[in-house]
Amino acid sequence: MMMMMGKKRRLMMMMEEGLPHDVVEHIMERLPVRSLLRFKSVSKQWKTTIESRNFQERQLKHEESGGRDPDVLMATESSQRRYVLGSSSSVKIPNPWGKENPTTGYFVSDNSCDGLVCLYHPLESGYVFNPATRWYRPLPLCQLQQVRMSQGESYFELGHGLFKLGFGKDKITSTYKPVWLYNSSEIGLDNATTCEVFDFGANAWRYVTPSAPYRVVGVADPVFVHGSLHWLTDCVETKVVSFDLHTEAFQLVSSKTPFPANSHDENPYSIVLCNLDNRLCVSHMKWPDQVIWSFNSGNKTWEKLYSIDLVMNSCCFDCSTICAFRPLLLVDGGKKKKKKNLLFYDTVSSPYLLIHDPEIQPDLFTFREHMEASQHLLKPGVESLSAVVA
């Protein structure tokens, strides 16, 4: 251990004294975030470099093109834990705001952006959080949260439901945007929906008008794909509506969907939106199978990707049959494989992270861990130095 520390120290001295700084930057871009955080104490120049927006963007691009196995973040009501796929190891990530709200359990937005995740609560301030650096930024209460707090217990009599916070990035301006979209009539507003977007520069929420013209399914998580957030509509025929984070305009993704009419009414937990390989996908549970559909943005049609045997997984892995499995990501199954394997999990009861190989039956588990209630897995994608700079 001492020998390794000595080598690292000699490397830092060589980089600091014997190399031009642009070469040093080129080397540092390829280092893990943990090392970069330590190297900030080497000199003021290194600290300034590592904290600069330009360097952080280059480091992020290098991480995204690195081709390493992705990490998976498991967020529960009490903790966050990072898993490395292909490994049985895990690292607990302490909440840096734990002293401020030690007993509050947070929900996590379905996706991450550049290693940032968004945590929220119906009645408390939320946070944008970087698990790699422990950086975080509080979010003030939006109007929806204030309405819920002002009405107290009577709010639940309105039947308004629990709406989920979306989180994405404007691809043109590289601006991160948390977004609330919720139905309006139950809380006395005229429009079908109300949309609130958080402005980090003003540190405030603002309304977007016009909002989505279709009511949305509250229990379904919005999903970020290619610069837009997506929601399932609460209509006679289930559709998908998107919100472009640059133009801040809503539109229907497709007029025709492969889901039956009123499919969310029978069981609102039977349909899950997800992002697989940067494509908008829908996972629809209809006993005895669960089918994953992928949207082809070129010809505006839905294509069937996978079909999961619900009966087999329920028997083998004690999976719930109440909620649809949540697809997590696609992983390479080998050079001879025609299709990638699907990594997915049960959000209700099973402790297994499952992998579906379309050429092999039954499904297998790649990781087993004691999971608490309300667990939520998401792929941070990369470890980055990202932070929100207003």
Coordinates of C-alpha atoms in Angstrom, one line a residue:
M1 CA 0.0 0.0 0.0
M2 CA 2.8 2.4 0.9
M3 CA 4.6 1.6 -2.3
M4 CA 1.4 2.4 -4.3
M5 CA 1.0 5.7 -2.4
G6 CA 4.6 6.5 -3.2
K7 CA 4.1 5.9 -6.9
K8 CA 1.0 8.1 -7.0
R9 CA 2.8 10.9 -5.2
R10 CA 5.7 10.7 -7.7
L11 CA 3.3 10.7 -10.6
M12 CA 1.6 13.8 -9.2
M13 CA 5.0 15.5 -8.8
M14 CA 6.0 14.6 -12.3
M15 CA 2.8 15.9 -13.7
E16 CA 2.9 19.1 -11.7
E17 CA 6.6 20.0 -12.4
G18 CA 7.7 18.2 -15.5
L19 CA 4.9 18.4 -18.0
P20 CA 3.1 21.3 -19.7
H21 CA -0.3 22.0 -18.1
D22 CA -2.2 21.1 -21.3
V23 CA -0.7 17.7 -21.2
V24 CA -1.5 17.3 -17.5
E25 CA -5.1 18.2 -18.3
H26 CA -5.2 15.6 -21.1
I27 CA -4.1 13.0 -18.6
M28 CA -6.5 14.1 -15.9
E29 CA -9.5 13.8 -18.2
R30 CA -8.9 10.1 -18.2
L31 CA -8.7 9.7 -14.4
P32 CA -11.6 8.5 -12.2
V33 CA -13.7 11.1 -10.3
R34 CA -12.4 9.9 -7.0
S35 CA -8.8 10.7 -8.0
L36 CA -9.7 14.1 -9.4
L37 CA -11.4 15.1 -6.2
R38 CA -8.1 14.3 -4.3
F39 CA -6.0 16.0 -6.9
K40 CA -7.8 19.3 -6.3
S41 CA -5.6 19.7 -3.2
V42 CA -2.3 19.4 -5.2
S43 CA -2.2 23.1 -6.3
K44 CA -4.5 26.0 -7.0
Q45 CA -4.0 25.6 -10.7
W46 CA -5.1 21.9 -10.6
K47 CA -8.1 22.9 -8.4
T48 CA -9.1 25.6 -10.8
T49 CA -8.8 23.3 -13.8
I50 CA -10.8 20.4 -12.2
E51 CA -13.6 22.8 -11.2
S52 CA -13.8 24.5 -14.6
R53 CA -16.9 23.8 -16.7
N54 CA -14.7 23.2 -19.8
F55 CA -12.7 20.5 -18.1
Q56 CA -15.7 18.8 -16.6
E57 CA -17.4 18.7 -20.0
R58 CA -14.3 17.0 -21.6
Q59 CA -14.0 14.6 -18.7
L60 CA -17.7 13.7 -19.2
K61 CA -17.3 13.1 -22.9
H62 CA -14.3 10.8 -22.2
E63 CA -16.3 8.8 -19.6
E64 CA -19.2 8.4 -22.0
S65 CA -17.0 7.1 -24.8
G66 CA -14.9 4.8 -22.4
G67 CA -16.9 1.7 -23.1
R68 CA -16.7 0.4 -19.5
D69 CA -19.4 -1.5 -17.7
P70 CA -22.2 0.9 -16.4
D71 CA -22.9 1.4 -12.7
V72 CA -26.3 1.1 -11.2
L73 CA -27.6 3.2 -8.4
M74 CA -30.2 1.8 -6.1
A75 CA -32.1 4.4 -4.3
T76 CA -34.4 3.6 -1.4
E77 CA -36.2 5.7 1.1
S78 CA -33.2 5.7 3.5
S79 CA -30.1 5.3 1.3
Q80 CA -28.4 5.2 -2.0
R81 CA -26.1 2.4 -3.1
R82 CA -24.0 2.0 -6.2
Y83 CA -23.5 -1.3 -7.9
V84 CA -21.0 -2.2 -10.6
L85 CA -22.5 -4.6 -13.1
G86 CA -20.5 -7.8 -13.4
S87 CA -19.4 -7.5 -9.8
S88 CA -20.9 -8.4 -6.5
S89 CA -19.5 -5.3 -4.8
S90 CA -21.5 -2.4 -3.7
V91 CA -20.7 1.0 -2.1
K92 CA -23.1 2.8 0.2
I93 CA -23.5 6.5 -0.7
P94 CA -24.2 8.7 2.4
N95 CA -26.8 11.4 2.0
P96 CA -24.8 14.7 2.3
W97 CA -28.0 16.5 3.4
G98 CA -28.8 13.9 6.1
K99 CA -28.4 16.3 9.0
E100 CA -30.9 18.7 7.4
N101 CA -33.7 16.1 6.8
P102 CA -32.5 12.9 8.6
T103 CA -35.9 11.1 8.5
T104 CA -37.3 12.2 5.2
G105 CA -37.7 9.4 2.6
Y106 CA -37.2 10.7 -1.0
F107 CA -38.4 9.4 -4.4
V108 CA -35.9 9.4 -7.2
S109 CA -36.6 10.6 -10.8
D110 CA -36.5 7.8 -13.3
N111 CA -33.3 8.8 -15.1
S112 CA -30.1 10.5 -14.6
C113 CA -28.3 13.2 -16.7
D114 CA -24.5 13.3 -16.9
G115 CA -24.3 11.4 -13.6
L116 CA -26.7 13.7 -11.8
V117 CA -29.9 12.4 -10.2
C118 CA -32.9 14.2 -8.9
L119 CA -34.6 13.3 -5.6
Y120 CA -38.0 14.7 -4.5
H121 CA -40.7 14.5 -2.0
P122 CA -44.4 15.5 -2.2
L123 CA -44.1 17.9 0.8
E124 CA -40.4 18.6 1.1
S125 CA -37.7 20.4 -0.8
G126 CA -36.0 18.1 -3.4
Y127 CA -32.3 17.8 -4.4
V128 CA -30.2 17.5 -7.5
F129 CA -27.4 15.2 -6.4
N130 CA -24.1 13.9 -7.8
P131 CA -23.4 10.5 -6.1
A132 CA -19.8 10.5 -7.3
T133 CA -18.8 13.9 -5.8
R134 CA -21.5 14.2 -3.1
W135 CA -22.4 17.6 -4.5
Y136 CA -26.0 18.6 -4.2
R137 CA -28.3 21.5 -4.6
P138 CA -31.7 22.0 -2.9
L139 CA -34.9 22.7 -4.8
P140 CA -37.5 25.0 -3.3
L141 CA -41.1 24.0 -3.1
C142 CA -43.1 24.2 -6.4
Q143 CA -46.8 25.4 -6.5
L144 CA -48.1 21.8 -6.5
Q145 CA -46.3 21.0 -3.3
Q146 CA -47.5 24.2 -1.7
V147 CA -51.1 23.4 -2.7
R148 CA -50.7 19.9 -1.1
M149 CA -49.4 21.4 2.1
S150 CA -52.1 24.1 2.4
Q151 CA -54.9 21.6 2.0
G152 CA -53.5 19.1 4.4
E153 CA -55.4 15.8 4.8
S154 CA -58.3 17.2 2.7
Y155 CA -56.0 17.0 -0.4
F156 CA -56.4 13.2 -0.5
E157 CA -60.1 13.5 -0.8
L158 CA -59.6 15.3 -4.2
G159 CA -58.3 12.1 -5.8
H160 CA -55.5 14.0 -7.4
G161 CA -52.9 11.2 -7.0
L162 CA -49.2 11.2 -6.7
F163 CA -47.4 12.8 -9.7
K164 CA -43.7 12.1 -10.4
L165 CA -41.0 14.7 -11.0
G166 CA -39.2 14.5 -14.4
F167 CA -35.6 15.4 -14.9
G168 CA -33.7 16.0 -18.1
K169 CA -31.3 18.2 -20.1
D170 CA -31.8 20.7 -22.8
K171 CA -29.5 19.4 -25.6
I172 CA -29.0 22.8 -27.1
T173 CA -28.1 24.9 -24.1
S174 CA -26.9 22.0 -21.8
T175 CA -29.3 23.2 -19.1
Y176 CA -30.7 20.7 -16.6
K177 CA -34.4 21.0 -16.0
P178 CA -36.6 19.4 -13.3
V179 CA -40.2 19.4 -14.5
W180 CA -43.5 18.8 -12.8
L181 CA -46.5 17.9 -15.0
Y182 CA -49.8 17.2 -13.3
N183 CA -53.6 17.1 -13.9
S184 CA -55.4 20.4 -13.1
S185 CA -59.1 19.9 -12.6
E186 CA -59.0 18.2 -9.2
I187 CA -57.2 21.2 -7.7
G188 CA -59.5 23.8 -9.3
L189 CA -57.5 24.8 -12.3
D190 CA -59.1 25.1 -15.8
N191 CA -56.4 23.5 -18.1
A192 CA -56.1 19.8 -18.6
T193 CA -52.6 19.9 -17.0
T194 CA -50.3 22.3 -15.4
C195 CA -46.5 22.3 -16.1
E196 CA -43.8 23.8 -13.8
V197 CA -40.1 24.0 -14.8
F198 CA -37.3 24.8 -12.4
D199 CA -35.0 27.6 -13.4
F200 CA -31.6 27.2 -11.7
G201 CA -30.5 30.7 -12.6
A202 CA -33.5 32.3 -10.9
N203 CA -33.7 29.5 -8.3
A204 CA -37.5 29.4 -8.8
W205 CA -40.2 27.4 -10.5
R206 CA -42.1 28.9 -13.4
Y207 CA -45.2 27.9 -15.3
V208 CA -45.0 26.7 -19.0
T209 CA -47.9 27.6 -21.2
P210 CA -49.6 26.1 -23.0
S211 CA -49.2 22.9 -21.0
A212 CA -49.9 19.4 -22.2
P213 CA -53.4 19.2 -23.8
Y214 CA -53.9 15.6 -22.4
R215 CA -54.3 14.5 -18.9
V216 CA -51.4 12.3 -17.7
V217 CA -51.2 9.1 -15.7
G218 CA -49.9 10.2 -12.3
V219 CA -48.3 6.9 -11.1
A220 CA -46.1 6.5 -14.2
D221 CA -42.6 7.9 -14.1
P222 CA -41.8 10.4 -16.8
V223 CA -38.8 9.3 -19.0
F224 CA -36.1 11.4 -20.6
V225 CA -35.0 10.5 -24.2
H226 CA -33.2 12.6 -26.8
G227 CA -33.8 16.0 -25.2
S228 CA -37.5 15.4 -24.3
L229 CA -39.4 14.1 -21.3
H230 CA -42.3 11.7 -21.9
W231 CA -45.5 10.9 -20.1
L232 CA -48.4 8.4 -20.6
T233 CA -51.7 10.1 -21.2
D234 CA -54.8 9.4 -19.2
C235 CA -57.2 9.2 -22.2
V236 CA -59.6 6.7 -23.5
E237 CA -56.7 5.4 -25.6
T238 CA -53.3 5.4 -23.9
K239 CA -50.8 7.6 -25.8
V240 CA -47.4 9.1 -25.1
V241 CA -46.9 12.9 -24.9
S242 CA -43.5 14.5 -25.0
F243 CA -42.1 17.8 -23.8
D244 CA -39.1 19.2 -25.6
L245 CA -36.8 20.7 -23.0
H246 CA -35.4 23.3 -25.4
T247 CA -38.5 24.6 -27.1
E248 CA -40.7 23.8 -24.0
A249 CA -43.5 22.6 -26.3
F250 CA -45.7 19.5 -26.0
Q251 CA -46.7 17.1 -28.7
L252 CA -48.0 13.5 -29.2
V253 CA -45.2 11.0 -29.9
S254 CA -47.5 8.8 -32.1
S255 CA -51.2 8.7 -32.9
K256 CA -51.1 4.8 -32.7
T257 CA -49.8 2.8 -29.9
P258 CA -49.7 -1.0 -29.4
F259 CA -51.5 -0.8 -26.0
P260 CA -55.2 -1.6 -25.7
A261 CA -57.6 1.2 -24.9
N262 CA -58.0 2.1 -21.2
S263 CA -55.1 -0.2 -20.4
H264 CA -54.0 2.1 -17.6
D265 CA -57.5 2.1 -16.0
E266 CA -57.6 -1.6 -15.3
N267 CA -54.2 -1.4 -13.6
P268 CA -52.2 1.9 -13.8
Y269 CA -49.1 0.0 -12.7
S270 CA -49.1 -2.4 -15.7
I271 CA -47.4 0.1 -18.1
V272 CA -43.9 1.5 -17.6
L273 CA -42.1 4.0 -19.7
C274 CA -38.3 3.5 -20.0
N275 CA -35.2 4.5 -21.9
L276 CA -33.2 1.6 -23.5
D277 CA -30.1 2.5 -25.5
N278 CA -31.4 6.0 -25.9
R279 CA -34.7 4.8 -27.4
L280 CA -38.2 5.5 -26.0
C281 CA -39.6 2.1 -24.8
V282 CA -42.8 1.0 -23.1
S283 CA -43.1 -2.1 -20.9
H284 CA -46.6 -3.5 -20.8
M285 CA -47.7 -6.3 -18.5
K286 CA -50.6 -8.4 -19.7
W287 CA -50.7 -11.8 -18.1
P288 CA -49.0 -14.2 -18.8
D289 CA -46.4 -12.1 -20.6
Q290 CA -44.8 -8.7 -20.4
V291 CA -43.9 -7.1 -23.7
I292 CA -41.3 -4.4 -24.2
W293 CA -42.0 -2.1 -27.2
S294 CA -39.5 0.3 -28.7
F295 CA -40.5 3.5 -30.6
N296 CA -38.9 4.0 -34.0
S297 CA -38.7 7.8 -34.4
G298 CA -37.9 7.4 -38.1
N299 CA -41.2 5.8 -39.3
K300 CA -43.2 6.7 -36.1
T301 CA -44.0 3.1 -35.3
W302 CA -43.7 0.8 -32.3
E303 CA -41.5 -2.4 -32.6
K304 CA -41.7 -5.4 -30.3
L305 CA -38.3 -5.9 -28.6
Y306 CA -38.7 -8.6 -25.9
S307 CA -41.4 -10.8 -24.3
I308 CA -40.9 -11.8 -20.6
D309 CA -42.5 -14.9 -19.2
L310 CA -44.4 -13.6 -16.1
V311 CA -45.4 -17.1 -14.8
M312 CA -41.8 -18.4 -14.8
N313 CA -40.3 -15.3 -13.1
S314 CA -43.0 -15.2 -10.5
C315 CA -42.3 -18.9 -9.6
C316 CA -38.5 -18.8 -9.8
F317 CA -37.8 -15.4 -8.2
D318 CA -40.9 -14.6 -6.1
C319 CA -41.7 -11.6 -8.4
S320 CA -44.9 -9.6 -7.9
T321 CA -47.7 -9.8 -10.5
I322 CA -49.1 -6.4 -9.5
C323 CA -46.7 -4.1 -11.2
A324 CA -44.9 -4.4 -14.5
F325 CA -41.2 -5.2 -14.4
R326 CA -39.0 -2.2 -14.8
P327 CA -36.5 -2.5 -17.6
L328 CA -33.2 -1.0 -16.7
L329 CA -30.7 -1.2 -19.6
L330 CA -29.5 -3.4 -22.4
V331 CA -26.2 -5.2 -22.1
D332 CA -24.0 -7.0 -24.6
G333 CA -24.5 -10.8 -24.6
G334 CA -21.5 -11.6 -26.8
K335 CA -20.4 -11.2 -30.4
K336 CA -22.5 -14.0 -31.6
K337 CA -25.7 -12.7 -30.1
K338 CA -28.2 -11.1 -32.5
K339 CA -29.9 -9.1 -29.7
K340 CA -28.6 -7.6 -26.5
N341 CA -29.7 -8.9 -23.1
L342 CA -32.3 -7.0 -21.1
L343 CA -31.6 -6.1 -17.4
F344 CA -34.7 -5.6 -15.4
Y345 CA -36.1 -5.9 -11.9
D346 CA -39.3 -6.2 -9.8
T347 CA -40.1 -2.9 -8.0
V348 CA -42.3 -4.6 -5.3
S349 CA -40.9 -7.6 -3.6
S350 CA -38.1 -9.6 -5.4
P351 CA -34.5 -9.0 -4.2
Y352 CA -33.1 -10.0 -7.6
L353 CA -31.7 -8.0 -10.5
L354 CA -32.7 -10.1 -13.4
I355 CA -31.3 -10.6 -16.9
H356 CA -33.4 -11.7 -19.9
D357 CA -31.5 -13.4 -22.7
P358 CA -34.0 -13.8 -25.7
E359 CA -32.2 -16.9 -26.8
I360 CA -32.2 -18.7 -23.4
Q361 CA -35.1 -19.6 -21.0
P362 CA -35.7 -19.1 -18.2
D363 CA -34.4 -15.7 -17.1
L364 CA -31.4 -15.6 -14.8
F365 CA -30.4 -13.3 -11.9
T366 CA -27.2 -11.3 -12.1
F367 CA -27.3 -9.8 -8.6
R368 CA -29.1 -10.4 -5.4
E369 CA -29.3 -7.9 -2.6
H370 CA -31.6 -7.3 0.3
M371 CA -33.8 -4.5 -1.1
E372 CA -36.0 -2.3 1.0
A373 CA -39.5 -1.3 0.2
S374 CA -39.8 1.4 -2.5
Q375 CA -36.5 0.5 -4.1
H376 CA -35.7 2.2 -7.4
L377 CA -32.8 1.3 -9.7
L378 CA -31.4 3.6 -12.3
K379 CA -28.3 3.8 -14.4
P380 CA -26.3 7.0 -13.6
G381 CA -24.5 6.2 -16.9
V382 CA -21.2 7.7 -15.9
E383 CA -19.3 9.1 -13.0
S384 CA -18.8 12.7 -13.6
L385 CA -17.9 16.0 -11.9
S386 CA -21.2 17.5 -13.1
A387 CA -22.8 20.2 -11.0
V388 CA -25.4 22.8 -11.9
V389 CA -23.8 26.2 -12.6
A390 CA -26.4 28.9 -12.7

